[in-house]
Tab-separated table of C-alpha atoms in Angstrom:
chain	number	residue	atom	x	y	z
A	1	MET	CA	121.139	267.852	123.916
A	2	SER	CA	118.954	265.080	122.286
A	3	PRO	CA	118.617	264.827	118.485
A	4	PRO	CA	115.602	266.364	116.998
A	5	SER	CA	112.794	263.903	116.358
A	6	ARG	CA	111.203	263.501	112.971
A	7	SER	CA	107.975	265.103	112.389
A	8	PRO	CA	105.027	262.930	111.621
A	9	SER	CA	104.731	264.410	108.135
A	10	SER	CA	108.065	262.888	107.032
A	11	ARG	CA	106.956	259.270	107.664
A	12	ALA	CA	105.289	257.146	104.950
A	13	PRO	CA	101.598	256.641	105.371
A	14	ALA	CA	100.413	253.343	106.764
A	15	GLY	CA	99.911	250.609	104.106
A	16	VAL	CA	102.245	252.226	101.510
A	17	PRO	CA	105.630	250.514	101.179
A	18	SER	CA	108.722	252.475	101.357
A	19	SER	CA	111.042	252.847	98.400
A	20	GLY	CA	113.290	250.019	99.620
A	21	ASN	CA	110.385	247.632	100.131
A	22	ALA	CA	108.900	248.511	96.748
A	23	LYS	CA	112.081	247.448	95.000
A	24	TYR	CA	111.982	244.018	96.619
A	25	ALA	CA	108.323	243.597	95.752
A	26	VAL	CA	108.985	244.296	92.073
A	27	ILE	CA	111.812	241.729	92.009
A	28	ALA	CA	109.536	239.125	93.618
A	29	VAL	CA	106.835	239.715	90.989
A	30	VAL	CA	109.361	239.399	88.172
A	31	LEU	CA	110.675	236.102	89.580
A	32	LEU	CA	107.165	234.715	89.869
A	33	LEU	CA	106.389	235.652	86.290
A	34	ALA	CA	109.677	234.101	85.092
A	35	ALA	CA	108.985	230.872	87.001
A	36	GLY	CA	105.507	230.679	85.511
A	37	GLY	CA	106.856	231.197	81.975
A	38	ILE	CA	109.477	228.466	82.444
A	39	PHE	CA	106.840	226.046	83.741
A	40	ALA	CA	104.542	226.774	80.791
A	41	TRP	CA	107.411	226.359	78.281
A	42	ARG	CA	108.420	222.990	79.751
A	43	SER	CA	104.833	221.766	79.645
A	44	LEU	CA	104.567	222.591	75.923
A	45	THR	CA	107.961	221.018	75.187
A	46	ASN	CA	107.079	217.747	76.969
A	47	ARG	CA	103.766	217.577	75.065
A	48	ASP	CA	105.566	217.885	71.708
A	49	GLN	CA	108.073	215.167	72.654
A	50	THR	CA	105.482	212.474	73.451
A	51	PRO	CA	107.007	209.106	72.374
A	52	ALA	CA	105.412	207.463	69.327
A	53	PRO	CA	103.598	204.142	69.857
A	54	PRO	CA	105.734	201.020	69.195
A	55	PRO	CA	105.323	199.332	65.772
A	56	PRO	CA	102.958	196.353	65.633
A	57	ILE	CA	104.522	192.918	66.111
A	58	PRO	CA	104.251	190.812	62.920
A	59	SER	CA	102.244	187.615	63.156
A	60	ALA	CA	103.737	184.112	62.924
A	61	ALA	CA	102.380	183.656	59.383
A	62	ALA	CA	104.158	186.801	58.243
A	63	LEU	CA	107.417	185.590	59.797
A	64	ASP	CA	107.179	182.181	58.075
A	65	LYS	CA	106.675	183.744	54.632
A	66	PRO	CA	110.092	184.326	52.973
A	67	PRO	CA	110.772	187.817	51.668
A	68	PRO	CA	110.484	188.225	47.920
A	69	ASN	CA	113.724	187.897	46.023
A	70	PRO	CA	113.940	190.656	43.430
A	71	HIS	CA	116.772	188.840	41.648
A	72	LEU	CA	114.655	185.713	41.072
A	73	ASP	CA	111.688	187.756	39.933
A	74	ASP	CA	113.829	189.402	37.280
A	75	VAL	CA	114.884	186.071	35.690
A	76	PRO	CA	112.887	185.497	32.477
A	77	PRO	CA	111.265	182.083	31.908
A	78	PRO	CA	113.147	179.606	29.680
A	79	PRO	CA	112.236	179.627	26.002
A	80	PRO	CA	109.944	176.869	24.700
A	81	PRO	CA	111.665	173.801	23.193
A	82	GLU	CA	112.491	174.208	19.552
A	83	GLU	CA	110.736	171.826	17.215
A	84	LYS	CA	112.674	170.919	14.110
A	85	PRO	CA	110.458	169.873	11.207
A	86	GLU	CA	111.369	166.981	9.018
A	87	GLY	CA	112.270	167.549	5.427
A	88	GLY	CA	109.480	167.429	2.898
A	89	ALA	CA	106.358	169.324	2.051
A	90	GLY	CA	104.315	168.171	5.037
A	91	GLY	CA	106.779	169.184	7.754
A	92	GLY	CA	105.997	168.135	11.356
A	93	VAL	CA	107.991	167.270	14.474
A	94	ARG	CA	110.909	164.888	14.095
A	95	THR	CA	110.946	161.998	16.596
A	96	VAL	CA	114.122	159.971	17.031
A	97	TYR	CA	113.791	156.388	18.234
A	98	VAL	CA	116.822	154.679	19.760
A	99	ALA	CA	116.816	150.918	20.015
A	100	GLY	CA	117.852	149.469	23.364
A	101	GLY	CA	121.379	148.328	22.635
A	102	GLY	CA	120.436	146.988	19.181
A	103	CYS	CA	118.593	143.962	20.592
A	104	GLU	CA	115.451	144.665	18.552
A	105	ALA	CA	117.247	144.932	15.230
A	106	LYS	CA	117.985	142.061	12.854
A	107	CYS	CA	121.452	140.773	13.668
A	108	VAL	CA	123.959	140.770	10.817
A	109	GLY	CA	127.185	140.744	12.842
A	110	ALA	CA	129.670	137.966	13.496
A	111	PRO	CA	131.245	136.742	16.748
A	112	SER	CA	134.657	138.172	17.435
A	113	THR	CA	137.483	135.962	18.668
A	114	GLU	CA	137.060	137.289	22.205
A	115	LEU	CA	133.289	136.675	22.122
A	116	ALA	CA	133.757	133.083	20.897
A	117	GLN	CA	136.220	132.399	23.720
A	118	ALA	CA	133.860	133.892	26.336
A	119	LEU	CA	130.973	131.691	25.112
A	120	GLN	CA	133.227	128.614	25.220
A	121	VAL	CA	134.163	129.367	28.849
A	122	ARG	CA	130.472	129.608	29.798
A	123	GLY	CA	129.847	126.266	28.078
A	124	GLN	CA	132.565	124.631	30.216
A	125	GLN	CA	130.987	126.146	33.360
A	126	ALA	CA	127.594	124.711	32.355
A	127	ARG	CA	129.127	121.212	32.850
A	128	ARG	CA	128.421	121.691	36.585
A	129	CYS	CA	124.694	121.537	35.870
A	130	TYR	CA	125.106	118.124	34.213
A	131	ASN	CA	127.375	116.744	36.977
A	132	SER	CA	124.804	117.701	39.628
A	133	ALA	CA	121.999	115.942	37.699
A	134	LEU	CA	124.234	112.915	36.982
A	135	ALA	CA	124.528	112.258	40.720
A	136	SER	CA	120.788	111.528	40.773
A	137	ASP	CA	120.582	109.730	37.390
A	138	SER	CA	123.743	107.957	36.198
A	139	THR	CA	122.194	107.193	32.798
A	140	LEU	CA	121.481	110.841	31.986
A	141	LYS	CA	123.141	112.082	28.794
A	142	GLY	CA	122.312	114.090	25.705
A	143	HIS	CA	122.812	117.357	23.849
A	144	VAL	CA	121.575	120.888	24.526
A	145	THR	CA	121.752	123.807	22.100
A	146	LEU	CA	121.517	127.374	23.411
A	147	ALA	CA	120.718	130.478	21.344
A	148	VAL	CA	122.595	133.486	22.684
A	149	LYS	CA	121.929	136.992	21.310
A	150	VAL	CA	124.590	139.643	21.991
A	151	GLY	CA	124.096	143.335	21.177
A	152	PRO	CA	126.506	145.560	19.213
A	153	GLY	CA	128.156	146.830	22.409
A	154	GLY	CA	128.484	143.369	23.969
A	155	ASN	CA	125.290	143.642	26.025
A	156	LEU	CA	123.412	140.375	26.493
A	157	CYS	CA	120.031	140.547	24.734
A	158	GLY	CA	118.778	137.076	25.661
A	159	VAL	CA	119.463	133.374	26.090
A	160	SER	CA	117.025	130.597	25.116
A	161	VAL	CA	117.089	126.802	24.797
A	162	ALA	CA	117.004	125.994	21.067
A	163	ALA	CA	117.237	122.182	21.367
A	164	ASN	CA	117.228	119.601	24.187
A	165	ASP	CA	117.233	115.817	23.714
A	166	MET	CA	118.037	114.886	27.296
A	167	GLY	CA	114.418	114.273	28.239
A	168	SER	CA	114.625	116.645	31.248
A	169	PRO	CA	114.616	120.460	31.153
A	170	GLY	CA	116.620	120.819	34.382
A	171	VAL	CA	120.102	120.633	32.874
A	172	ALA	CA	119.196	122.848	29.886
A	173	ASN	CA	117.634	125.568	32.064
A	174	CYS	CA	120.593	125.495	34.445
A	175	ALA	CA	123.020	125.868	31.525
A	176	ALA	CA	121.013	128.830	30.157
A	177	ASN	CA	121.215	130.524	33.570
A	178	ILE	CA	125.022	130.159	33.475
A	179	PHE	CA	125.065	132.245	30.280
A	180	ARG	CA	122.545	134.748	31.704
A	181	SER	CA	124.663	135.364	34.805
A	182	VAL	CA	127.030	137.482	32.706
A	183	GLY	CA	125.523	140.869	31.867
A	184	SER	CA	127.906	141.730	29.040
A	185	TYR	CA	130.244	139.967	26.630
A	186	PRO	CA	132.991	141.109	24.277
A	187	ALA	CA	131.459	143.118	21.435
A	188	PRO	CA	130.812	141.259	18.174
A	189	ARG	CA	131.877	142.494	14.749
A	190	GLY	CA	129.468	144.370	12.494
A	191	GLY	CA	126.535	144.740	14.909
A	192	CYS	CA	124.552	142.321	17.054
A	193	VAL	CA	124.975	138.579	16.610
A	194	ASP	CA	122.813	135.467	17.118
A	195	ALA	CA	125.233	132.837	18.395
A	196	THR	CA	124.390	129.128	18.600
A	197	VAL	CA	126.198	127.255	21.379
A	198	PRO	CA	125.997	123.398	21.215
A	199	LEU	CA	126.627	121.547	24.487
A	200	SER	CA	127.259	117.823	24.748
A	201	PHE	CA	126.586	116.170	28.107
A	202	VAL	CA	127.863	112.613	28.410
A	203	PRO	CA	129.593	110.844	31.316
A	204	GLN	CA	133.365	111.111	31.453
A	205	GLY	CA	135.150	108.487	29.325
A	206	GLN	CA	132.281	107.993	26.882
């Protein structure tokens, strides 16, 4: 005997989903809504995380300029020079003058033993000037006197020809240059000294 067939009234009307199909349709709608929400959330998140523009590149002039040094800016300027007034009612600024080695002052010193010996050695060296001139003039002879001024510290202040009876300035000037070639001498006693150095130039054996 064949099973009884369902009556047409027990079937679902056309176009209406059954209970099983309705469950799947609801799940599909929920998934679509969830996917749309995730897409919208990601779009908002990416918009908020837009990278900031890079900082501007400094120009070459700004790179060449050194940065300010706060430590140097904090250093106060030096105080003005202190002016010490002279004694007396008028006051004023005191100015100290220092003579150059005592050469400008009036000499009141005396030659020391070492200074006298050094001047004598220079006088013997000046004989070369006379021997050179004697080769050209065998009759040349005479006396030359040099004035030598030596400062308090032994510095040479000057050399000049005080007297010359040889008739020619060549030997006297050469002898003065011998004394000038030495920049300093032994110090005199008691300050600067004006020394007079007599030189006698005669042929050997006379």
